[in-house]
Amino acid sequence: MKKIVMTLAFALALTGVNAQTESNNAYNKWSIDLGAGFNKPQRPFNDGYSTNTVSPWTGDLGVRYMFNNKFGLKADFGYNSFTAKGSSIDFDSKYYRVDLQAVANLGRIMNFETWTNTFGLLGHAGFGYAQLRSDNFKGTDEMGNFIAGVTGQIRLSNRIALTGDFSTILNASQDHTFDGAYVPNNRGFSGLIFNGTVGLNVYLGKNTKHADWTVISNEDSDLSALESKVADLESQIKNRPAQKEVVIEKQVSAPQPNDNELIRKMINDKYFSVYFDFNKTTPIENSTAAIDIVLNYLRQNPSATLDLIGYADQVGKAEYNDKLSNTRATNVKTIFEKAGIASSRLNVVANGADTSIQKDSEEARRLARRVTFIVK
């Protein structure tokens, strides 16, 4: 019986992890990426033409979609202005581009969450179409381009991040120098531009956090560990000898706990808890099994009483969290009452926010939103 109960406890934990892994999809995936700064067109230039090493201006406007918390796509429009420095022959050129780029969230790939929840890093690369226009020739010079870069992030809130980006652009089939002179037989990747910008990521969507800052990998490892534990326990139960095959070789002097004592200890040790979604007072569906175990114990032990201890996470004001934790415990009490347990045997305790769990971890906060039990 003890082994069966332990297996059930691990199965309940496994179910809870599954539920929370599924809810990790509840993050925002769209963003608008803005940037403005300086550039350096490196080549090609005609003799006598040049720009400052750091030359204004460049701008970038993009829309990004993340498939998950590590990979995504973005489409962006870029603008560069190239003008002569003091000693150069005068010229004025404009460069326009449109690109489709793959995006990798290097911060999540390299597990930045193990040391910071504020700084992030994105990598991006892709291809696109560009035009060069200059006062030294008529029309437009059309070309293809390849762009790659890295973007540092500082999270200001769940809706905005400050960014700094460095990108390199290679142009293919560029017919004119950046100052406007014609370049015959120069159709390879001859054009080279460096861009540096400062900007913002503006996150869109109804969820609390964007994919850039969502961590889900640890839950996968927790799931694997729990699956392994359940498999080991199932193997032990399957391989144990039948009752008639057990031979007692030695008198056991210490009293052994019976099933009721074991279940009571597991309830009081918080093996069975009822969990809630953010700002909700109705238990999640996967908590039904935990409620059922406690209910069966109360039915089999009519003299037992039960404290229902409600908790909230640390998001929000203390007064609100006290009220939320009380409502959660009261709703679980109502479930027991409707299942036939007398109200006099049930006592609600509102413990407010659980301060033992980190406030800045969305994944950990799921464990704080719960009701636990103490059998008396």
mmCIF file of C-alpha atoms in Angstrom:
data_model
loop_
_atom_site.group_PDB
_atom_site.id
_atom_site.type_symbol
_atom_site.label_atom_id
_atom_site.label_comp_id
_atom_site.label_asym_id
_atom_site.label_seq_id
_atom_site.Cartn_x
_atom_site.Cartn_y
_atom_site.Cartn_z
ATOM 1 C CA MET A 1 0.000 0.000 0.000
ATOM 2 C CA LYS A 2 2.823 2.384 0.853
ATOM 3 C CA LYS A 3 4.415 1.876 -2.551
ATOM 4 C CA ILE A 4 1.115 2.454 -4.305
ATOM 5 C CA VAL A 5 0.542 5.708 -2.422
ATOM 6 C CA MET A 6 4.079 6.901 -3.211
ATOM 7 C CA THR A 7 3.562 6.123 -6.894
ATOM 8 C CA LEU A 8 0.322 8.082 -6.845
ATOM 9 C CA ALA A 9 2.105 11.042 -5.238
ATOM 10 C CA PHE A 10 4.724 11.110 -7.961
ATOM 11 C CA ALA A 11 2.029 10.709 -10.606
ATOM 12 C CA LEU A 12 0.249 13.762 -9.215
ATOM 13 C CA ALA A 13 3.500 15.741 -9.346
ATOM 14 C CA LEU A 14 4.045 14.564 -12.921
ATOM 15 C CA THR A 15 0.553 15.717 -13.863
ATOM 16 C CA GLY A 16 1.210 19.126 -12.316
ATOM 17 C CA VAL A 17 4.439 19.552 -14.267
ATOM 18 C CA ASN A 18 2.629 18.574 -17.477
ATOM 19 C CA ALA A 19 -0.046 21.177 -16.809
ATOM 20 C CA GLN A 20 2.505 23.888 -16.157
ATOM 21 C CA THR A 21 4.550 22.953 -19.236
ATOM 22 C CA GLU A 22 1.441 23.359 -21.379
ATOM 23 C CA SER A 23 0.739 26.775 -19.839
ATOM 24 C CA ASN A 24 4.216 27.928 -20.840
ATOM 25 C CA ASN A 25 2.753 28.511 -24.302
ATOM 26 C CA ALA A 26 0.913 31.472 -22.776
ATOM 27 C CA TYR A 27 3.509 34.087 -23.715
ATOM 28 C CA ASN A 28 3.508 36.884 -26.261
ATOM 29 C CA LYS A 29 5.175 36.205 -29.616
ATOM 30 C CA TRP A 30 4.868 39.463 -31.575
ATOM 31 C CA SER A 31 7.012 42.570 -31.194
ATOM 32 C CA ILE A 32 7.843 45.813 -32.986
ATOM 33 C CA ASP A 33 11.591 46.499 -33.143
ATOM 34 C CA LEU A 34 12.760 50.111 -33.522
ATOM 35 C CA GLY A 35 16.284 51.459 -33.883
ATOM 36 C CA ALA A 36 18.212 54.604 -34.873
ATOM 37 C CA GLY A 37 21.900 55.387 -34.932
ATOM 38 C CA PHE A 38 25.033 55.626 -37.066
ATOM 39 C CA ASN A 39 26.642 53.782 -39.949
ATOM 40 C CA LYS A 40 29.915 53.294 -41.761
ATOM 41 C CA PRO A 41 29.782 52.454 -45.475
ATOM 42 C CA GLN A 42 33.097 50.635 -45.926
ATOM 43 C CA ARG A 43 33.183 49.955 -49.667
ATOM 44 C CA PRO A 44 33.040 50.658 -52.580
ATOM 45 C CA PHE A 45 34.042 54.344 -52.874
ATOM 46 C CA ASN A 46 35.514 56.286 -55.761
ATOM 47 C CA ASP A 47 38.812 58.117 -55.243
ATOM 48 C CA GLY A 48 38.320 61.389 -53.397
ATOM 49 C CA TYR A 49 35.077 60.348 -51.703
ATOM 50 C CA SER A 50 34.639 59.247 -48.096
ATOM 51 C CA THR A 51 32.431 59.545 -44.998
ATOM 52 C CA ASN A 52 33.205 59.994 -41.336
ATOM 53 C CA THR A 53 34.167 56.844 -39.436
ATOM 54 C CA VAL A 54 30.913 57.191 -37.503
ATOM 55 C CA SER A 55 28.418 58.744 -39.870
ATOM 56 C CA PRO A 56 24.758 59.687 -39.324
ATOM 57 C CA TRP A 57 22.127 58.486 -39.974
ATOM 58 C CA THR A 58 20.604 55.031 -40.010
ATOM 59 C CA GLY A 59 17.160 53.821 -38.989
ATOM 60 C CA ASP A 60 15.406 50.459 -38.695
ATOM 61 C CA LEU A 61 11.775 49.403 -38.245
ATOM 62 C CA GLY A 62 10.861 45.723 -37.947
ATOM 63 C CA VAL A 63 8.089 43.339 -36.995
ATOM 64 C CA ARG A 64 9.147 40.104 -35.288
ATOM 65 C CA TYR A 65 7.347 36.826 -34.548
ATOM 66 C CA MET A 66 8.844 34.183 -32.240
ATOM 67 C CA PHE A 67 7.845 30.552 -32.881
ATOM 68 C CA ASN A 68 8.987 29.696 -29.351
ATOM 69 C CA ASN A 69 11.290 31.204 -26.742
ATOM 70 C CA LYS A 70 14.408 30.497 -28.839
ATOM 71 C CA PHE A 71 13.681 31.011 -32.546
ATOM 72 C CA GLY A 72 11.665 33.371 -34.721
ATOM 73 C CA LEU A 73 11.474 35.489 -37.876
ATOM 74 C CA LYS A 74 11.432 39.211 -38.489
ATOM 75 C CA ALA A 75 10.781 41.466 -41.473
ATOM 76 C CA ASP A 76 12.372 44.904 -41.332
ATOM 77 C CA PHE A 77 12.896 48.099 -43.304
ATOM 78 C CA GLY A 78 16.167 49.989 -43.061
ATOM 79 C CA TYR A 79 17.390 53.439 -44.100
ATOM 80 C CA ASN A 80 20.956 54.776 -44.363
ATOM 81 C CA SER A 81 22.182 58.251 -45.240
ATOM 82 C CA PHE A 82 25.704 58.660 -46.659
ATOM 83 C CA THR A 83 27.222 62.160 -46.871
ATOM 84 C CA ALA A 84 30.725 63.520 -47.453
ATOM 85 C CA LYS A 85 33.073 64.319 -44.605
ATOM 86 C CA GLY A 86 35.031 67.612 -44.549
ATOM 87 C CA SER A 87 37.895 66.670 -46.879
ATOM 88 C CA SER A 88 35.788 64.607 -49.299
ATOM 89 C CA ILE A 89 34.245 65.632 -52.594
ATOM 90 C CA ASP A 90 30.657 66.516 -51.837
ATOM 91 C CA PHE A 91 27.952 63.850 -52.338
ATOM 92 C CA ASP A 92 24.637 62.798 -50.844
ATOM 93 C CA SER A 93 23.404 59.199 -51.147
ATOM 94 C CA LYS A 94 20.519 57.241 -49.634
ATOM 95 C CA TYR A 95 20.313 53.489 -49.106
ATOM 96 C CA TYR A 96 17.010 51.662 -48.539
ATOM 97 C CA ARG A 97 16.540 47.983 -47.778
ATOM 98 C CA VAL A 98 13.869 45.385 -46.939
ATOM 99 C CA ASP A 99 14.959 42.079 -45.346
ATOM 100 C CA LEU A 100 13.541 38.839 -43.986
ATOM 101 C CA GLN A 101 15.683 37.492 -41.148
ATOM 102 C CA ALA A 102 15.840 34.469 -38.890
ATOM 103 C CA VAL A 103 16.182 35.340 -35.199
ATOM 104 C CA ALA A 104 17.812 33.269 -32.437
ATOM 105 C CA ASN A 105 17.304 34.145 -28.777
ATOM 106 C CA LEU A 106 20.910 33.591 -27.672
ATOM 107 C CA GLY A 107 20.023 34.560 -24.108
ATOM 108 C CA ARG A 108 17.731 31.558 -23.730
ATOM 109 C CA ILE A 109 19.997 29.238 -25.737
ATOM 110 C CA MET A 110 22.945 30.107 -23.462
ATOM 111 C CA ASN A 111 20.782 30.026 -20.285
ATOM 112 C CA PHE A 112 21.156 33.680 -19.292
ATOM 113 C CA GLU A 113 18.320 33.066 -16.802
ATOM 114 C CA THR A 114 20.802 31.308 -14.515
ATOM 115 C CA TRP A 115 22.448 34.665 -13.719
ATOM 116 C CA THR A 116 20.116 37.459 -14.923
ATOM 117 C CA ASN A 117 16.475 38.241 -15.700
ATOM 118 C CA THR A 118 17.335 41.721 -17.028
ATOM 119 C CA PHE A 119 19.830 41.249 -19.866
ATOM 120 C CA GLY A 120 19.199 39.405 -23.130
ATOM 121 C CA LEU A 121 20.922 38.772 -26.450
ATOM 122 C CA LEU A 122 19.449 38.137 -29.907
ATOM 123 C CA GLY A 123 21.222 37.026 -33.069
ATOM 124 C CA HIS A 124 19.734 37.683 -36.518
ATOM 125 C CA ALA A 125 20.619 36.974 -40.155
ATOM 126 C CA GLY A 126 18.842 37.007 -43.508
ATOM 127 C CA PHE A 127 18.546 38.217 -47.075
ATOM 128 C CA GLY A 128 16.720 41.046 -48.766
ATOM 129 C CA TYR A 129 16.412 43.699 -51.453
ATOM 130 C CA ALA A 130 18.059 47.139 -51.450
ATOM 131 C CA GLN A 131 18.233 50.365 -53.462
ATOM 132 C CA LEU A 132 20.975 53.000 -53.636
ATOM 133 C CA ARG A 133 20.084 56.533 -54.723
ATOM 134 C CA SER A 134 22.535 59.405 -55.129
ATOM 135 C CA ASP A 135 22.702 62.962 -56.418
ATOM 136 C CA ASN A 136 25.540 61.772 -58.699
ATOM 137 C CA PHE A 137 23.360 59.504 -60.871
ATOM 138 C CA LYS A 138 19.767 59.251 -61.998
ATOM 139 C CA GLY A 139 17.424 56.458 -61.041
ATOM 140 C CA THR A 140 18.185 53.692 -58.566
ATOM 141 C CA ASP A 141 20.856 51.040 -58.195
ATOM 142 C CA GLU A 142 18.991 47.847 -57.247
ATOM 143 C CA MET A 143 20.784 45.005 -55.513
ATOM 144 C CA GLY A 144 20.426 42.047 -53.181
ATOM 145 C CA ASN A 145 21.863 41.995 -49.688
ATOM 146 C CA PHE A 146 22.837 39.710 -46.833
ATOM 147 C CA ILE A 147 22.559 41.053 -43.279
ATOM 148 C CA ALA A 148 23.699 39.618 -39.939
ATOM 149 C CA GLY A 149 23.986 41.086 -36.472
ATOM 150 C CA VAL A 150 23.574 40.838 -32.716
ATOM 151 C CA THR A 151 21.184 42.765 -30.482
ATOM 152 C CA GLY A 152 21.779 43.315 -26.783
ATOM 153 C CA GLN A 153 18.672 43.784 -24.626
ATOM 154 C CA ILE A 154 17.889 45.375 -21.272
ATOM 155 C CA ARG A 155 14.390 44.558 -20.052
ATOM 156 C CA LEU A 156 12.702 47.705 -18.767
ATOM 157 C CA SER A 157 9.309 46.041 -18.223
ATOM 158 C CA ASN A 158 7.282 43.123 -19.549
ATOM 159 C CA ARG A 159 6.283 45.387 -22.466
ATOM 160 C CA ILE A 160 9.498 47.225 -23.395
ATOM 161 C CA ALA A 161 13.184 46.391 -23.710
ATOM 162 C CA LEU A 162 16.040 48.790 -24.504
ATOM 163 C CA THR A 163 18.259 47.483 -27.309
ATOM 164 C CA GLY A 164 21.668 48.060 -28.834
ATOM 165 C CA ASP A 165 22.334 46.465 -32.221
ATOM 166 C CA PHE A 166 25.404 45.995 -34.402
ATOM 167 C CA SER A 167 24.819 44.694 -37.941
ATOM 168 C CA THR A 168 26.877 44.029 -41.039
ATOM 169 C CA ILE A 169 25.367 44.280 -44.537
ATOM 170 C CA LEU A 170 26.891 42.775 -47.698
ATOM 171 C CA ASN A 171 25.502 43.940 -51.045
ATOM 172 C CA ALA A 172 25.446 41.785 -54.177
ATOM 173 C CA SER A 173 25.229 43.133 -57.738
ATOM 174 C CA GLN A 174 25.930 46.720 -56.664
ATOM 175 C CA ASP A 175 26.586 48.815 -59.796
ATOM 176 C CA HIS A 176 27.592 52.115 -58.180
ATOM 177 C CA THR A 177 29.890 53.180 -55.407
ATOM 178 C CA PHE A 178 28.222 54.706 -52.372
ATOM 179 C CA ASP A 179 29.190 58.162 -53.660
ATOM 180 C CA GLY A 180 27.393 57.467 -56.953
ATOM 181 C CA ALA A 181 30.167 56.561 -59.423
ATOM 182 C CA TYR A 182 29.589 53.656 -61.805
ATOM 183 C CA VAL A 183 31.526 50.430 -61.134
ATOM 184 C CA PRO A 184 31.784 48.214 -64.230
ATOM 185 C CA ASN A 185 32.033 44.411 -63.879
ATOM 186 C CA ASN A 186 31.545 44.495 -60.113
ATOM 187 C CA ARG A 187 28.617 42.154 -59.542
ATOM 188 C CA GLY A 188 29.673 40.058 -56.526
ATOM 189 C CA PHE A 189 29.345 40.829 -52.827
ATOM 190 C CA SER A 190 31.287 44.064 -53.169
ATOM 191 C CA GLY A 191 29.281 46.430 -50.962
ATOM 192 C CA LEU A 192 29.931 46.483 -47.206
ATOM 193 C CA ILE A 193 28.106 48.555 -44.569
ATOM 194 C CA PHE A 194 28.345 48.555 -40.769
ATOM 195 C CA ASN A 195 25.356 49.777 -38.738
ATOM 196 C CA GLY A 196 25.070 50.567 -35.029
ATOM 197 C CA THR A 197 21.721 51.502 -33.502
ATOM 198 C CA VAL A 198 20.004 52.031 -30.169
ATOM 199 C CA GLY A 199 16.290 51.317 -29.938
ATOM 200 C CA LEU A 200 13.378 49.518 -28.342
ATOM 201 C CA ASN A 201 11.567 46.191 -28.499
ATOM 202 C CA VAL A 202 7.860 46.871 -27.987
ATOM 203 C CA TYR A 203 6.068 43.650 -27.041
ATOM 204 C CA LEU A 204 2.513 43.002 -28.229
ATOM 205 C CA GLY A 205 -0.092 40.573 -26.910
ATOM 206 C CA LYS A 206 -2.441 39.846 -24.028
ATOM 207 C CA ASN A 207 -0.066 37.670 -21.997
ATOM 208 C CA THR A 208 2.224 38.855 -19.222
ATOM 209 C CA LYS A 209 5.616 38.074 -20.719
ATOM 210 C CA HIS A 210 7.186 37.885 -24.197
ATOM 211 C CA ALA A 211 9.007 34.850 -25.602
ATOM 212 C CA ASP A 212 12.314 36.772 -25.287
ATOM 213 C CA TRP A 213 12.094 36.440 -21.491
ATOM 214 C CA THR A 214 10.207 33.152 -21.078
ATOM 215 C CA VAL A 215 12.067 30.165 -19.614
ATOM 216 C CA ILE A 216 10.673 26.675 -20.182
ATOM 217 C CA SER A 217 13.680 24.353 -20.529
ATOM 218 C CA ASN A 218 14.004 23.535 -16.812
ATOM 219 C CA GLU A 219 10.502 22.118 -16.721
ATOM 220 C CA ASP A 220 11.415 19.597 -19.409
ATOM 221 C CA SER A 221 14.224 18.248 -17.235
ATOM 222 C CA ASP A 222 11.887 18.156 -14.199
ATOM 223 C CA LEU A 223 9.384 16.193 -16.286
ATOM 224 C CA SER A 224 12.010 13.639 -17.323
ATOM 225 C CA ALA A 225 13.177 13.220 -13.726
ATOM 226 C CA LEU A 226 9.649 12.651 -12.451
ATOM 227 C CA GLU A 227 8.894 10.197 -15.254
ATOM 228 C CA SER A 228 12.003 8.248 -14.252
ATOM 229 C CA LYS A 229 10.964 8.177 -10.577
ATOM 230 C CA VAL A 230 7.462 6.958 -11.448
ATOM 231 C CA ALA A 231 8.916 4.244 -13.705
ATOM 232 C CA ASP A 232 11.238 3.076 -10.894
ATOM 233 C CA LEU A 233 8.389 2.906 -8.405
ATOM 234 C CA GLU A 234 6.166 1.028 -10.846
ATOM 235 C CA SER A 235 9.004 -1.453 -11.410
ATOM 236 C CA GLN A 236 9.390 -1.980 -7.660
ATOM 237 C CA ILE A 237 5.671 -2.651 -7.251
ATOM 238 C CA LYS A 238 5.592 -5.023 -10.219
ATOM 239 C CA ASN A 239 8.578 -7.020 -9.015
ATOM 240 C CA ARG A 240 7.742 -7.272 -5.302
ATOM 241 C CA PRO A 241 6.888 -10.825 -4.093
ATOM 242 C CA ALA A 242 3.340 -11.881 -3.387
ATOM 243 C CA GLN A 243 2.227 -11.583 0.249
ATOM 244 C CA LYS A 244 2.374 -15.329 0.823
ATOM 245 C CA GLU A 245 5.993 -15.414 -0.321
ATOM 246 C CA VAL A 246 7.184 -12.939 2.299
ATOM 247 C CA VAL A 247 9.154 -14.629 5.057
ATOM 248 C CA ILE A 248 9.689 -12.816 8.348
ATOM 249 C CA GLU A 249 13.111 -13.792 9.545
ATOM 250 C CA LYS A 250 13.290 -11.409 12.477
ATOM 251 C CA GLN A 251 10.833 -9.913 14.906
ATOM 252 C CA VAL A 252 10.425 -6.177 14.270
ATOM 253 C CA SER A 253 10.275 -4.331 17.560
ATOM 254 C CA ALA A 254 9.489 -0.840 16.229
ATOM 255 C CA PRO A 255 5.809 -0.234 15.333
ATOM 256 C CA GLN A 256 5.143 0.271 11.621
ATOM 257 C CA PRO A 257 2.799 3.036 10.429
ATOM 258 C CA ASN A 258 -0.529 1.932 9.036
ATOM 259 C CA ASP A 259 -2.000 3.234 5.790
ATOM 260 C CA ASN A 260 -3.971 6.020 7.460
ATOM 261 C CA GLU A 261 -0.880 7.300 9.253
ATOM 262 C CA LEU A 262 1.112 7.251 6.014
ATOM 263 C CA ILE A 263 -1.518 9.159 4.045
ATOM 264 C CA ARG A 264 -1.952 11.673 6.868
ATOM 265 C CA LYS A 265 1.797 12.293 6.940
ATOM 266 C CA MET A 266 1.910 12.788 3.164
ATOM 267 C CA ILE A 267 -1.003 15.251 3.336
ATOM 268 C CA ASN A 268 0.651 17.234 6.114
ATOM 269 C CA ASP A 269 4.009 17.134 4.285
ATOM 270 C CA LYS A 270 2.302 18.823 1.287
ATOM 271 C CA TYR A 271 2.559 15.926 -1.148
ATOM 272 C CA PHE A 272 -1.023 16.776 -2.150
ATOM 273 C CA SER A 273 -1.736 20.406 -3.043
ATOM 274 C CA VAL A 274 -4.349 22.200 -5.121
ATOM 275 C CA TYR A 275 -3.025 24.666 -7.722
ATOM 276 C CA PHE A 276 -4.500 27.725 -9.443
ATOM 277 C CA ASP A 277 -3.843 29.809 -12.552
ATOM 278 C CA PHE A 278 -2.724 33.430 -12.170
ATOM 279 C CA ASN A 279 -5.349 35.593 -10.428
ATOM 280 C CA LYS A 280 -7.864 32.708 -10.481
ATOM 281 C CA THR A 281 -9.789 31.150 -7.597
ATOM 282 C CA THR A 282 -10.950 27.932 -9.290
ATOM 283 C CA PRO A 283 -8.535 24.967 -9.026
ATOM 284 C CA ILE A 284 -6.875 23.770 -12.212
ATOM 285 C CA GLU A 285 -8.270 20.508 -13.559
ATOM 286 C CA ASN A 286 -5.155 18.506 -12.683
ATOM 287 C CA SER A 287 -5.694 19.190 -8.954
ATOM 288 C CA THR A 288 -8.770 16.921 -8.815
ATOM 289 C CA ALA A 289 -6.737 13.854 -7.824
ATOM 290 C CA ALA A 290 -5.182 15.636 -4.822
ATOM 291 C CA ILE A 291 -8.630 16.758 -3.618
ATOM 292 C CA ASP A 292 -9.943 13.197 -4.042
ATOM 293 C CA ILE A 293 -7.188 11.680 -1.874
ATOM 294 C CA VAL A 294 -7.823 14.144 0.973
ATOM 295 C CA LEU A 295 -11.585 13.658 0.618
ATOM 296 C CA ASN A 296 -11.268 9.873 0.925
ATOM 297 C CA TYR A 297 -9.097 10.273 4.013
ATOM 298 C CA LEU A 298 -11.717 12.507 5.682
ATOM 299 C CA ARG A 299 -14.474 10.037 4.835
ATOM 300 C CA GLN A 300 -12.517 7.127 6.305
ATOM 301 C CA ASN A 301 -11.578 9.118 9.419
ATOM 302 C CA PRO A 302 -14.758 10.916 10.553
ATOM 303 C CA SER A 303 -13.078 12.361 13.666
ATOM 304 C CA ALA A 304 -10.345 14.117 11.657
ATOM 305 C CA THR A 305 -10.478 17.851 10.979
ATOM 306 C CA LEU A 306 -8.690 19.739 8.237
ATOM 307 C CA ASP A 307 -6.994 23.120 7.852
ATOM 308 C CA LEU A 308 -7.104 24.450 4.265
ATOM 309 C CA ILE A 309 -4.221 26.902 3.855
ATOM 310 C CA GLY A 310 -4.468 29.285 0.913
ATOM 311 C CA TYR A 311 -1.562 31.029 -0.802
ATOM 312 C CA ALA A 312 -0.976 33.575 -3.581
ATOM 313 C CA ASP A 313 2.174 34.606 -5.430
ATOM 314 C CA GLN A 314 3.869 37.925 -4.637
ATOM 315 C CA VAL A 315 2.459 39.821 -7.616
ATOM 316 C CA GLY A 316 0.091 42.551 -6.416
ATOM 317 C CA LYS A 317 -0.579 44.249 -3.089
ATOM 318 C CA ALA A 318 -0.481 42.330 0.187
ATOM 319 C CA GLU A 319 -4.118 43.139 1.003
ATOM 320 C CA TYR A 320 -5.296 41.771 -2.333
ATOM 321 C CA ASN A 321 -3.173 38.615 -1.986
ATOM 322 C CA ASP A 322 -4.606 37.968 1.501
ATOM 323 C CA LYS A 323 -8.109 38.146 0.062
ATOM 324 C CA LEU A 324 -7.143 35.979 -2.946
ATOM 325 C CA SER A 325 -5.585 33.268 -0.770
ATOM 326 C CA ASN A 326 -8.676 33.234 1.467
ATOM 327 C CA THR A 327 -11.021 32.877 -1.525
ATOM 328 C CA ARG A 328 -8.964 30.001 -2.934
ATOM 329 C CA ALA A 329 -9.052 28.091 0.358
ATOM 330 C CA THR A 330 -12.782 28.827 0.777
ATOM 331 C CA ASN A 331 -13.555 27.488 -2.704
ATOM 332 C CA VAL A 332 -11.715 24.248 -1.963
ATOM 333 C CA LYS A 333 -13.628 24.027 1.333
ATOM 334 C CA THR A 334 -16.880 24.355 -0.633
ATOM 335 C CA ILE A 335 -15.853 21.383 -2.800
ATOM 336 C CA PHE A 336 -15.407 19.228 0.324
ATOM 337 C CA GLU A 337 -18.731 20.428 1.754
ATOM 338 C CA LYS A 338 -20.573 19.528 -1.446
ATOM 339 C CA ALA A 339 -18.891 16.116 -1.300
ATOM 340 C CA GLY A 340 -20.439 15.471 2.120
ATOM 341 C CA ILE A 341 -17.823 16.714 4.608
ATOM 342 C CA ALA A 342 -19.292 18.771 7.464
ATOM 343 C CA SER A 343 -18.289 22.431 7.483
ATOM 344 C CA SER A 344 -17.376 22.157 11.174
ATOM 345 C CA ARG A 345 -14.495 19.829 10.227
ATOM 346 C CA LEU A 346 -12.997 22.333 7.768
ATOM 347 C CA ASN A 347 -11.025 25.434 8.735
ATOM 348 C CA VAL A 348 -9.852 28.072 6.228
ATOM 349 C CA VAL A 349 -6.463 29.753 6.774
ATOM 350 C CA ALA A 350 -5.420 32.663 4.502
ATOM 351 C CA ASN A 351 -1.619 32.884 4.349
ATOM 352 C CA GLY A 352 -1.446 35.558 1.655
ATOM 353 C CA ALA A 353 1.636 35.684 -0.591
ATOM 354 C CA ASP A 354 4.171 32.873 -0.349
ATOM 355 C CA THR A 355 7.432 34.788 0.107
ATOM 356 C CA SER A 356 9.575 31.638 -0.063
ATOM 357 C CA ILE A 357 9.242 31.577 -3.861
ATOM 358 C CA GLN A 358 11.026 34.129 -6.054
ATOM 359 C CA LYS A 359 8.790 36.931 -7.246
ATOM 360 C CA ASP A 360 10.647 37.517 -10.525
ATOM 361 C CA SER A 361 10.306 33.930 -11.801
ATOM 362 C CA GLU A 362 7.025 33.361 -13.611
ATOM 363 C CA GLU A 363 7.596 29.602 -13.647
ATOM 364 C CA ALA A 364 8.281 29.400 -9.901
ATOM 365 C CA ARG A 365 5.278 31.606 -9.083
ATOM 366 C CA ARG A 366 2.990 28.845 -10.379
ATOM 367 C CA LEU A 367 4.012 26.780 -7.352
ATOM 368 C CA ALA A 368 2.994 29.586 -4.992
ATOM 369 C CA ARG A 369 -0.625 29.747 -6.194
ATOM 370 C CA ARG A 370 -1.996 26.844 -4.151
ATOM 371 C CA VAL A 371 -3.971 25.453 -1.237
ATOM 372 C CA THR A 372 -2.259 22.960 1.098
ATOM 373 C CA PHE A 373 -3.722 20.836 3.903
ATOM 374 C CA ILE A 374 -3.027 20.026 7.558
ATOM 375 C CA VAL A 375 -4.919 17.097 9.087
ATOM 376 C CA LYS A 376 -5.653 17.394 12.806
#
